């Protein structure tokens, strides 16, 4: 991508808040032509008002994905330098309290929508002969944590899908990159709390005592775990992933990601469980 002379184009999902929003602003400031997408019309309007070429894109809706890619392709003349698959949410709740529908809903956005969008973008990149596809995964795509089963499963699945895609795209000049943030301040917790209340029957669960502590944590303002970084820390890694001649496969963001990436390699499974069960 560093060889492309014109203003580089990127489509980003989930730009209404947090990492997506910070990345959209940061890349625009750096001279990129940013197609900032959001799920809700009010956020699309706000992004437009802020000077973005804003697009409505709901990852849980195939028609919305198709229309968004068509709109972007029309505006660029059928090209797109980069895609940042960022939009996602975290459904909190014990594995045994997740209904099939709730688990499916988590996958609809975090995995299936991301997959479908990527598959609509790859043909543009194949035609132009290059491209970069970035995915916002998570430290929770590397290790599991209690009450994060739905989210863990969606990010583990994403890691598997992307690892495969990378092998299949070898030699195409389309580079595929996983960004691995740990705790980042954003609206993630607020959104998780809303979905927890909506989808988990906490009062009738064997986990209800643990849920009280979780609800308290989800409602807290500001960082609740050490080593939390602002979303601009992710922006920095995104810029590296976009602009390195050859990007790395994974970019860790925050100390906990580095730590758990190492621990999962060196610790026996039971020892890793012991560490993770204390978090
Ligand atoms: N914050 C962290 O600690 C952390 C750590 C590791 C990884 N991540 C990852 O970072 C990414 C961004 O999260 P964030 O921390 O910036 O949280 P955030 O502030 O909650 O932002 C999430 C974004 O995803 C969007 N989104 C949710 N469902 C969507 C759908 N169906 N279609 C399109 N967009 C959708 C949200 O839109 P609405 O406003 O419309 O809901 C919002 O714009 C996610 O992939 C997340 O898994 C976050």
mmCIF file of C-alpha atoms and ligand atoms in Angstrom:
data_model
loop_
_atom_site.group_PDB
_atom_site.id
_atom_site.type_symbol
_atom_site.label_atom_id
_atom_site.label_comp_id
_atom_site.label_asym_id
_atom_site.label_seq_id
_atom_site.Cartn_x
_atom_site.Cartn_y
_atom_site.Cartn_z
ATOM 1 C CA UNK A 1 0.000 0.000 0.000
ATOM 2 C CA UNK A 2 2.855 2.355 0.645
ATOM 3 C CA UNK A 3 3.415 2.427 -3.140
ATOM 4 C CA UNK A 4 -0.033 3.830 -3.913
ATOM 5 C CA UNK A 5 0.383 7.467 -4.975
ATOM 6 C CA UNK A 6 -3.172 8.766 -4.414
ATOM 7 C CA UNK A 7 -5.054 9.442 -1.229
ATOM 8 C CA UNK A 8 -5.503 6.051 0.366
ATOM 9 C CA UNK A 9 -9.049 4.845 0.892
ATOM 10 C CA UNK A 10 -10.307 2.892 3.878
ATOM 11 C CA UNK A 11 -13.701 1.626 5.012
ATOM 12 C CA UNK A 12 -14.125 1.312 8.775
ATOM 13 C CA UNK A 13 -17.035 -0.335 10.609
ATOM 14 C CA UNK A 14 -18.423 0.779 13.966
ATOM 15 C CA UNK A 15 -17.394 4.450 13.868
ATOM 16 C CA UNK A 16 -20.104 5.709 16.247
ATOM 17 C CA UNK A 17 -17.789 5.487 19.265
ATOM 18 C CA UNK A 18 -14.592 4.136 20.775
ATOM 19 C CA UNK A 19 -11.878 2.651 18.610
ATOM 20 C CA UNK A 20 -13.749 3.012 15.316
ATOM 21 C CA UNK A 21 -14.414 6.681 15.911
ATOM 22 C CA UNK A 22 -10.843 7.432 17.049
ATOM 23 C CA UNK A 23 -9.422 5.544 14.074
ATOM 24 C CA UNK A 24 -11.697 7.320 11.612
ATOM 25 C CA UNK A 25 -10.654 10.751 12.914
ATOM 26 C CA UNK A 26 -6.981 9.814 13.194
ATOM 27 C CA UNK A 27 -6.710 8.416 9.678
ATOM 28 C CA UNK A 28 -8.662 11.328 8.192
ATOM 29 C CA UNK A 29 -6.242 13.708 9.846
ATOM 30 C CA UNK A 30 -3.375 11.675 8.378
ATOM 31 C CA UNK A 31 -4.744 12.243 4.884
ATOM 32 C CA UNK A 32 -6.705 9.071 4.270
ATOM 33 C CA UNK A 33 -10.023 9.143 2.488
ATOM 34 C CA UNK A 34 -12.101 7.534 5.225
ATOM 35 C CA UNK A 35 -15.448 5.892 4.598
ATOM 36 C CA UNK A 36 -16.701 5.931 8.166
ATOM 37 C CA UNK A 37 -19.607 3.577 8.678
ATOM 38 C CA UNK A 38 -22.076 3.244 11.518
ATOM 39 C CA UNK A 39 -25.045 1.025 12.274
ATOM 40 C CA UNK A 40 -27.516 3.748 13.244
ATOM 41 C CA UNK A 41 -28.777 6.608 11.064
ATOM 42 C CA UNK A 42 -28.195 9.233 13.790
ATOM 43 C CA UNK A 43 -24.502 8.309 13.923
ATOM 44 C CA UNK A 44 -24.194 8.362 10.132
ATOM 45 C CA UNK A 45 -25.583 11.912 10.197
ATOM 46 C CA UNK A 46 -23.118 12.924 12.883
ATOM 47 C CA UNK A 47 -20.194 11.492 10.958
ATOM 48 C CA UNK A 48 -21.362 13.318 7.841
ATOM 49 C CA UNK A 49 -21.577 16.549 9.817
ATOM 50 C CA UNK A 50 -17.980 15.952 10.944
ATOM 51 C CA UNK A 51 -16.878 15.856 7.303
ATOM 52 C CA UNK A 52 -16.689 12.110 6.676
ATOM 53 C CA UNK A 53 -17.990 10.226 3.699
ATOM 54 C CA UNK A 54 -20.303 8.354 6.025
ATOM 55 C CA UNK A 55 -22.073 5.111 5.200
ATOM 56 C CA UNK A 56 -24.806 3.169 6.993
ATOM 57 C CA UNK A 57 -23.576 -0.365 7.658
ATOM 58 C CA UNK A 58 -25.171 -2.836 10.043
ATOM 59 C CA UNK A 59 -23.128 -6.029 10.260
ATOM 60 C CA UNK A 60 -26.204 -7.981 11.311
ATOM 61 C CA UNK A 61 -27.958 -7.094 8.049
ATOM 62 C CA UNK A 62 -26.796 -8.494 4.690
ATOM 63 C CA UNK A 63 -28.671 -5.868 2.638
ATOM 64 C CA UNK A 64 -26.995 -3.098 4.586
ATOM 65 C CA UNK A 65 -23.554 -4.658 3.997
ATOM 66 C CA UNK A 66 -24.170 -5.019 0.255
ATOM 67 C CA UNK A 67 -25.501 -1.465 -0.081
ATOM 68 C CA UNK A 68 -22.581 -0.017 1.878
ATOM 69 C CA UNK A 69 -19.962 -1.709 -0.298
ATOM 70 C CA UNK A 70 -21.806 -0.651 -3.451
ATOM 71 C CA UNK A 71 -21.904 2.963 -2.253
ATOM 72 C CA UNK A 72 -18.193 2.982 -1.456
ATOM 73 C CA UNK A 73 -17.272 1.290 -4.741
ATOM 74 C CA UNK A 74 -19.362 3.814 -6.701
ATOM 75 C CA UNK A 75 -17.555 6.691 -5.025
ATOM 76 C CA UNK A 76 -14.069 5.289 -5.572
ATOM 77 C CA UNK A 77 -14.591 3.894 -9.055
ATOM 78 C CA UNK A 78 -14.479 0.320 -7.799
ATOM 79 C CA UNK A 79 -11.356 0.374 -5.646
ATOM 80 C CA UNK A 80 -10.643 0.235 -1.914
ATOM 81 C CA UNK A 81 -7.169 0.228 -0.401
ATOM 82 C CA UNK A 82 -8.092 -0.996 3.059
ATOM 83 C CA UNK A 83 -10.878 -2.326 5.237
ATOM 84 C CA UNK A 84 -10.860 -2.102 9.039
ATOM 85 C CA UNK A 85 -13.291 -4.643 10.483
ATOM 86 C CA UNK A 86 -13.857 -2.979 13.825
ATOM 87 C CA UNK A 87 -17.574 -2.984 14.688
ATOM 88 C CA UNK A 88 -18.547 -5.553 17.309
ATOM 89 C CA UNK A 89 -20.062 -5.926 20.775
ATOM 90 C CA UNK A 90 -19.600 -8.106 23.838
ATOM 91 C CA UNK A 91 -22.433 -10.192 25.229
ATOM 92 C CA UNK A 92 -21.674 -10.812 28.904
ATOM 93 C CA UNK A 93 -23.111 -13.891 30.637
ATOM 94 C CA UNK A 94 -22.196 -17.393 31.804
ATOM 95 C CA UNK A 95 -22.064 -19.981 29.046
ATOM 96 C CA UNK A 96 -24.950 -21.957 30.569
ATOM 97 C CA UNK A 97 -27.143 -18.837 30.551
ATOM 98 C CA UNK A 98 -26.667 -18.133 26.838
ATOM 99 C CA UNK A 99 -29.630 -19.160 24.729
ATOM 100 C CA UNK A 100 -29.004 -20.310 21.189
ATOM 101 C CA UNK A 101 -30.526 -17.038 19.916
ATOM 102 C CA UNK A 102 -28.284 -14.872 22.084
ATOM 103 C CA UNK A 103 -25.167 -16.742 20.988
ATOM 104 C CA UNK A 104 -26.275 -16.526 17.367
ATOM 105 C CA UNK A 105 -26.876 -12.779 17.717
ATOM 106 C CA UNK A 106 -23.287 -12.368 18.977
ATOM 107 C CA UNK A 107 -21.971 -14.265 15.982
ATOM 108 C CA UNK A 108 -24.214 -12.439 13.494
ATOM 109 C CA UNK A 109 -22.335 -9.204 14.091
ATOM 110 C CA UNK A 110 -18.879 -10.188 15.303
ATOM 111 C CA UNK A 111 -18.266 -13.046 12.887
ATOM 112 C CA UNK A 112 -20.840 -13.546 10.115
ATOM 113 C CA UNK A 113 -21.273 -9.853 9.288
ATOM 114 C CA UNK A 114 -17.545 -9.249 9.374
ATOM 115 C CA UNK A 115 -17.024 -12.275 7.144
ATOM 116 C CA UNK A 116 -19.703 -11.214 4.660
ATOM 117 C CA UNK A 117 -18.380 -7.673 4.436
ATOM 118 C CA UNK A 118 -14.839 -8.930 3.874
ATOM 119 C CA UNK A 119 -16.002 -11.273 1.130
ATOM 120 C CA UNK A 120 -17.648 -8.336 -0.630
ATOM 121 C CA UNK A 121 -14.448 -6.298 -0.444
ATOM 122 C CA UNK A 122 -11.910 -8.955 -1.468
ATOM 123 C CA UNK A 123 -13.004 -8.966 -5.160
ATOM 124 C CA UNK A 124 -12.274 -5.202 -5.383
ATOM 125 C CA UNK A 125 -8.837 -5.809 -3.903
ATOM 126 C CA UNK A 126 -8.132 -8.763 -6.170
ATOM 127 C CA UNK A 127 -9.021 -6.636 -9.209
ATOM 128 C CA UNK A 128 -6.766 -3.755 -8.171
ATOM 129 C CA UNK A 129 -3.990 -6.174 -7.218
ATOM 130 C CA UNK A 130 -3.424 -5.139 -3.593
ATOM 131 C CA UNK A 131 -5.174 -4.354 -0.327
ATOM 132 C CA UNK A 132 -5.093 -4.551 3.439
ATOM 133 C CA UNK A 133 -7.754 -6.084 5.620
ATOM 134 C CA UNK A 134 -7.485 -5.330 9.328
ATOM 135 C CA UNK A 135 -9.572 -7.021 11.996
ATOM 136 C CA UNK A 136 -10.116 -5.751 15.497
ATOM 137 C CA UNK A 137 -9.881 -8.968 17.478
ATOM 138 C CA UNK A 138 -9.044 -8.915 21.192
ATOM 139 C CA UNK A 139 -6.932 -10.378 23.948
ATOM 140 C CA UNK A 140 -10.148 -12.384 24.407
ATOM 141 C CA UNK A 141 -9.487 -13.909 20.994
ATOM 142 C CA UNK A 142 -6.308 -15.360 22.527
ATOM 143 C CA UNK A 143 -7.431 -16.458 26.013
ATOM 144 C CA UNK A 144 -10.786 -17.128 27.678
ATOM 145 C CA UNK A 145 -12.284 -15.328 30.663
ATOM 146 C CA UNK A 146 -15.291 -16.158 32.803
ATOM 147 C CA UNK A 147 -18.681 -14.784 31.719
ATOM 148 C CA UNK A 148 -17.282 -13.727 28.349
ATOM 149 C CA UNK A 149 -18.083 -17.025 26.572
ATOM 150 C CA UNK A 150 -20.150 -15.570 23.724
ATOM 151 C CA UNK A 151 -17.621 -12.842 22.977
ATOM 152 C CA UNK A 152 -14.667 -15.212 23.477
ATOM 153 C CA UNK A 153 -16.204 -17.700 21.067
ATOM 154 C CA UNK A 154 -16.831 -15.022 18.432
ATOM 155 C CA UNK A 155 -13.260 -13.689 18.631
ATOM 156 C CA UNK A 156 -11.663 -17.169 18.737
ATOM 157 C CA UNK A 157 -13.698 -18.000 15.637
ATOM 158 C CA UNK A 158 -12.582 -14.769 14.012
ATOM 159 C CA UNK A 159 -8.937 -15.636 14.720
ATOM 160 C CA UNK A 160 -9.411 -19.029 13.049
ATOM 161 C CA UNK A 161 -11.151 -17.593 10.019
ATOM 162 C CA UNK A 162 -8.509 -14.910 9.548
ATOM 163 C CA UNK A 163 -5.598 -17.323 10.009
ATOM 164 C CA UNK A 164 -7.088 -19.426 7.206
ATOM 165 C CA UNK A 165 -7.825 -16.462 4.954
ATOM 166 C CA UNK A 166 -4.214 -15.306 5.304
ATOM 167 C CA UNK A 167 -2.963 -18.640 4.000
ATOM 168 C CA UNK A 168 -5.413 -18.531 1.109
ATOM 169 C CA UNK A 169 -4.396 -14.978 0.142
ATOM 170 C CA UNK A 170 -0.671 -15.716 0.041
ATOM 171 C CA UNK A 171 0.829 -14.290 -3.124
ATOM 172 C CA UNK A 172 -2.105 -11.950 -3.841
ATOM 173 C CA UNK A 173 -0.632 -8.787 -2.287
ATOM 174 C CA UNK A 174 -3.706 -8.565 -0.060
ATOM 175 C CA UNK A 175 -2.416 -8.515 3.488
ATOM 176 C CA UNK A 176 -4.565 -9.627 6.391
ATOM 177 C CA UNK A 177 -3.874 -8.312 9.896
ATOM 178 C CA UNK A 178 -5.234 -8.980 13.384
ATOM 179 C CA UNK A 179 -5.191 -6.131 15.898
ATOM 180 C CA UNK A 180 -5.281 -7.474 19.467
ATOM 181 C CA UNK A 181 -6.330 -4.833 21.999
ATOM 182 C CA UNK A 182 -6.581 -5.425 25.722
ATOM 183 C CA UNK A 183 -8.595 -2.985 27.835
ATOM 184 C CA UNK A 184 -9.396 0.203 25.904
ATOM 185 C CA UNK A 185 -11.684 2.981 27.124
ATOM 186 C CA UNK A 186 -14.768 3.171 24.899
ATOM 187 C CA UNK A 187 -18.518 2.611 25.063
ATOM 188 C CA UNK A 188 -17.932 -1.154 25.029
ATOM 189 C CA UNK A 189 -18.888 -1.666 28.685
ATOM 190 C CA UNK A 190 -22.053 0.499 28.439
ATOM 191 C CA UNK A 191 -23.147 -1.476 25.400
ATOM 192 C CA UNK A 192 -22.351 -4.781 27.147
ATOM 193 C CA UNK A 193 -24.392 -3.776 30.180
ATOM 194 C CA UNK A 194 -27.426 -2.943 28.043
ATOM 195 C CA UNK A 195 -27.206 -6.329 26.308
ATOM 196 C CA UNK A 196 -26.606 -8.163 29.573
ATOM 197 C CA UNK A 197 -29.806 -6.692 31.024
ATOM 198 C CA UNK A 198 -31.687 -7.425 27.816
ATOM 199 C CA UNK A 199 -30.558 -11.018 27.251
ATOM 200 C CA UNK A 200 -29.531 -12.642 30.555
ATOM 201 C CA UNK A 201 -31.967 -13.733 33.236
ATOM 202 C CA UNK A 202 -29.623 -12.863 36.101
ATOM 203 C CA UNK A 203 -32.133 -13.318 38.956
ATOM 204 C CA UNK A 204 -32.912 -16.933 38.087
ATOM 205 C CA UNK A 205 -29.335 -17.963 37.337
ATOM 206 C CA UNK A 206 -27.032 -20.094 39.484
ATOM 207 C CA UNK A 207 -24.503 -17.347 38.727
ATOM 208 C CA UNK A 208 -26.614 -14.542 40.200
ATOM 209 C CA UNK A 209 -24.084 -13.656 42.931
ATOM 210 C CA UNK A 210 -21.287 -13.317 40.395
ATOM 211 C CA UNK A 211 -23.630 -11.267 38.186
ATOM 212 C CA UNK A 212 -24.077 -8.664 40.931
ATOM 213 C CA UNK A 213 -20.351 -7.932 40.874
ATOM 214 C CA UNK A 214 -20.342 -7.966 37.072
ATOM 215 C CA UNK A 215 -23.244 -5.494 36.906
ATOM 216 C CA UNK A 216 -21.419 -3.201 39.284
ATOM 217 C CA UNK A 217 -18.303 -3.355 37.133
ATOM 218 C CA UNK A 218 -20.218 -2.788 33.908
ATOM 219 C CA UNK A 219 -21.848 0.339 35.349
ATOM 220 C CA UNK A 220 -18.622 1.929 36.570
ATOM 221 C CA UNK A 221 -17.396 4.987 34.739
ATOM 222 C CA UNK A 222 -13.752 5.180 33.687
ATOM 223 C CA UNK A 223 -11.187 2.369 33.602
ATOM 224 C CA UNK A 224 -11.975 -0.647 35.810
ATOM 225 C CA UNK A 225 -8.864 -2.675 35.092
ATOM 226 C CA UNK A 226 -5.187 -1.706 35.214
ATOM 227 C CA UNK A 227 -3.327 -0.930 31.991
ATOM 228 C CA UNK A 228 -6.406 0.476 30.244
ATOM 229 C CA UNK A 229 -5.388 2.671 27.303
ATOM 230 C CA UNK A 230 -7.289 5.248 25.225
ATOM 231 C CA UNK A 231 -8.504 4.218 21.740
ATOM 232 C CA UNK A 232 -5.671 6.231 20.179
ATOM 233 C CA UNK A 233 -3.339 3.402 21.273
ATOM 234 C CA UNK A 234 -5.153 1.190 18.776
ATOM 235 C CA UNK A 235 -4.971 3.906 16.111
ATOM 236 C CA UNK A 236 -1.168 3.833 16.409
ATOM 237 C CA UNK A 237 -1.055 0.108 15.647
ATOM 238 C CA UNK A 238 -3.605 0.474 12.859
ATOM 239 C CA UNK A 239 -1.360 3.050 11.173
ATOM 240 C CA UNK A 240 1.598 0.675 11.451
ATOM 241 C CA UNK A 241 -0.448 -2.192 10.072
ATOM 242 C CA UNK A 242 -1.571 -0.052 7.127
ATOM 243 C CA UNK A 243 1.751 1.558 6.313
ATOM 244 C CA UNK A 244 4.405 -1.117 6.931
ATOM 245 C CA UNK A 245 5.640 -2.520 3.619
ATOM 246 C CA UNK A 246 4.869 -5.952 5.031
ATOM 247 C CA UNK A 247 2.515 -5.866 7.974
ATOM 248 C CA UNK A 248 2.832 -8.171 10.952
ATOM 249 C CA UNK A 249 0.241 -10.909 11.355
ATOM 250 C CA UNK A 250 -0.797 -9.674 14.808
ATOM 251 C CA UNK A 251 -0.370 -6.330 16.576
ATOM 252 C CA UNK A 252 -0.779 -6.418 20.355
ATOM 253 C CA UNK A 253 -2.147 -3.318 22.082
ATOM 254 C CA UNK A 254 -1.834 -2.958 25.901
ATOM 255 C CA UNK A 255 0.310 -4.852 28.377
ATOM 256 C CA UNK A 256 -2.301 -7.546 29.200
ATOM 257 C CA UNK A 257 -2.325 -8.658 25.554
ATOM 258 C CA UNK A 258 1.464 -9.073 25.500
ATOM 259 C CA UNK A 259 1.303 -10.886 28.825
ATOM 260 C CA UNK A 260 -1.455 -13.339 27.890
ATOM 261 C CA UNK A 261 -0.030 -13.951 24.436
ATOM 262 C CA UNK A 262 3.156 -15.150 26.183
ATOM 263 C CA UNK A 263 1.424 -17.006 29.029
ATOM 264 C CA UNK A 264 -0.761 -19.045 26.702
ATOM 265 C CA UNK A 265 2.376 -20.243 24.940
ATOM 266 C CA UNK A 266 4.452 -21.126 27.968
ATOM 267 C CA UNK A 267 1.996 -22.257 30.662
ATOM 268 C CA UNK A 268 0.426 -25.720 30.804
ATOM 269 C CA UNK A 269 -3.364 -25.532 30.282
ATOM 270 C CA UNK A 270 -4.280 -26.017 33.958
ATOM 271 C CA UNK A 271 -1.836 -23.363 35.085
ATOM 272 C CA UNK A 272 -3.239 -20.901 32.543
ATOM 273 C CA UNK A 273 -6.769 -21.742 33.785
ATOM 274 C CA UNK A 274 -5.649 -21.002 37.343
ATOM 275 C CA UNK A 275 -4.401 -17.532 36.317
ATOM 276 C CA UNK A 276 -7.458 -16.749 34.179
ATOM 277 C CA UNK A 277 -9.959 -17.929 36.792
ATOM 278 C CA UNK A 278 -8.672 -15.233 39.120
ATOM 279 C CA UNK A 279 -9.585 -12.379 36.785
HETATM 280 N N1 LIG B 1 -12.793 -1.701 24.495
HETATM 281 C C1 LIG B 1 -12.016 -2.744 24.701
HETATM 282 O O1 LIG B 1 -11.517 -2.939 25.808
HETATM 283 C C2 LIG B 1 -11.706 -3.702 23.556
HETATM 284 C C3 LIG B 1 -10.715 -4.659 23.787
HETATM 285 C C4 LIG B 1 -10.405 -5.547 22.767
HETATM 286 C C5 LIG B 1 -11.063 -5.478 21.564
HETATM 287 N N2 LIG B 1 -12.036 -4.547 21.367
HETATM 288 C C6 LIG B 1 -12.705 -4.527 20.058
HETATM 289 O O2 LIG B 1 -12.677 -3.215 19.532
HETATM 290 C C7 LIG B 1 -13.751 -3.039 18.623
HETATM 291 C C8 LIG B 1 -14.441 -1.713 18.898
HETATM 292 O O3 LIG B 1 -14.988 -1.722 20.194
HETATM 293 P P1 LIG B 1 -14.928 -0.437 21.153
HETATM 294 O O4 LIG B 1 -14.106 -0.817 22.331
HETATM 295 O O5 LIG B 1 -14.589 0.776 20.381
HETATM 296 O O6 LIG B 1 -16.446 -0.420 21.670
HETATM 297 P P2 LIG B 1 -17.672 0.559 21.359
HETATM 298 O O7 LIG B 1 -17.355 1.946 21.773
HETATM 299 O O8 LIG B 1 -18.852 -0.134 21.975
HETATM 300 O O9 LIG B 1 -17.775 0.511 19.775
HETATM 301 C C9 LIG B 1 -18.285 -0.607 19.098
HETATM 302 C C10 LIG B 1 -18.755 -0.173 17.733
HETATM 303 O O10 LIG B 1 -19.259 -1.329 17.048
HETATM 304 C C11 LIG B 1 -20.520 -0.983 16.548
HETATM 305 N N3 LIG B 1 -21.412 -2.102 16.324
HETATM 306 C C12 LIG B 1 -22.062 -2.904 17.212
HETATM 307 N N4 LIG B 1 -22.884 -3.743 16.570
HETATM 308 C C13 LIG B 1 -22.762 -3.456 15.242
HETATM 309 C C14 LIG B 1 -23.372 -3.958 14.064
HETATM 310 N N5 LIG B 1 -24.306 -4.926 14.085
HETATM 311 N N6 LIG B 1 -23.006 -3.429 12.869
HETATM 312 C C15 LIG B 1 -22.081 -2.441 12.792
HETATM 313 N N7 LIG B 1 -21.490 -1.921 13.870
HETATM 314 C C16 LIG B 1 -21.825 -2.429 15.080
HETATM 315 C C17 LIG B 1 -21.112 -0.024 17.562
HETATM 316 O O11 LIG B 1 -22.214 0.665 17.003
HETATM 317 P P3 LIG B 1 -23.473 1.169 17.904
HETATM 318 O O12 LIG B 1 -23.024 2.414 18.580
HETATM 319 O O13 LIG B 1 -24.539 1.398 16.892
HETATM 320 O O14 LIG B 1 -23.808 0.055 18.848
HETATM 321 C C18 LIG B 1 -19.899 0.844 17.805
HETATM 322 O O15 LIG B 1 -19.736 1.765 16.776
HETATM 323 C C19 LIG B 1 -14.618 -4.285 18.760
HETATM 324 O O16 LIG B 1 -14.317 -5.189 17.720
HETATM 325 C C20 LIG B 1 -14.177 -4.872 20.082
HETATM 326 O O17 LIG B 1 -14.394 -6.263 20.128
HETATM 327 C C21 LIG B 1 -12.365 -3.656 22.339
#
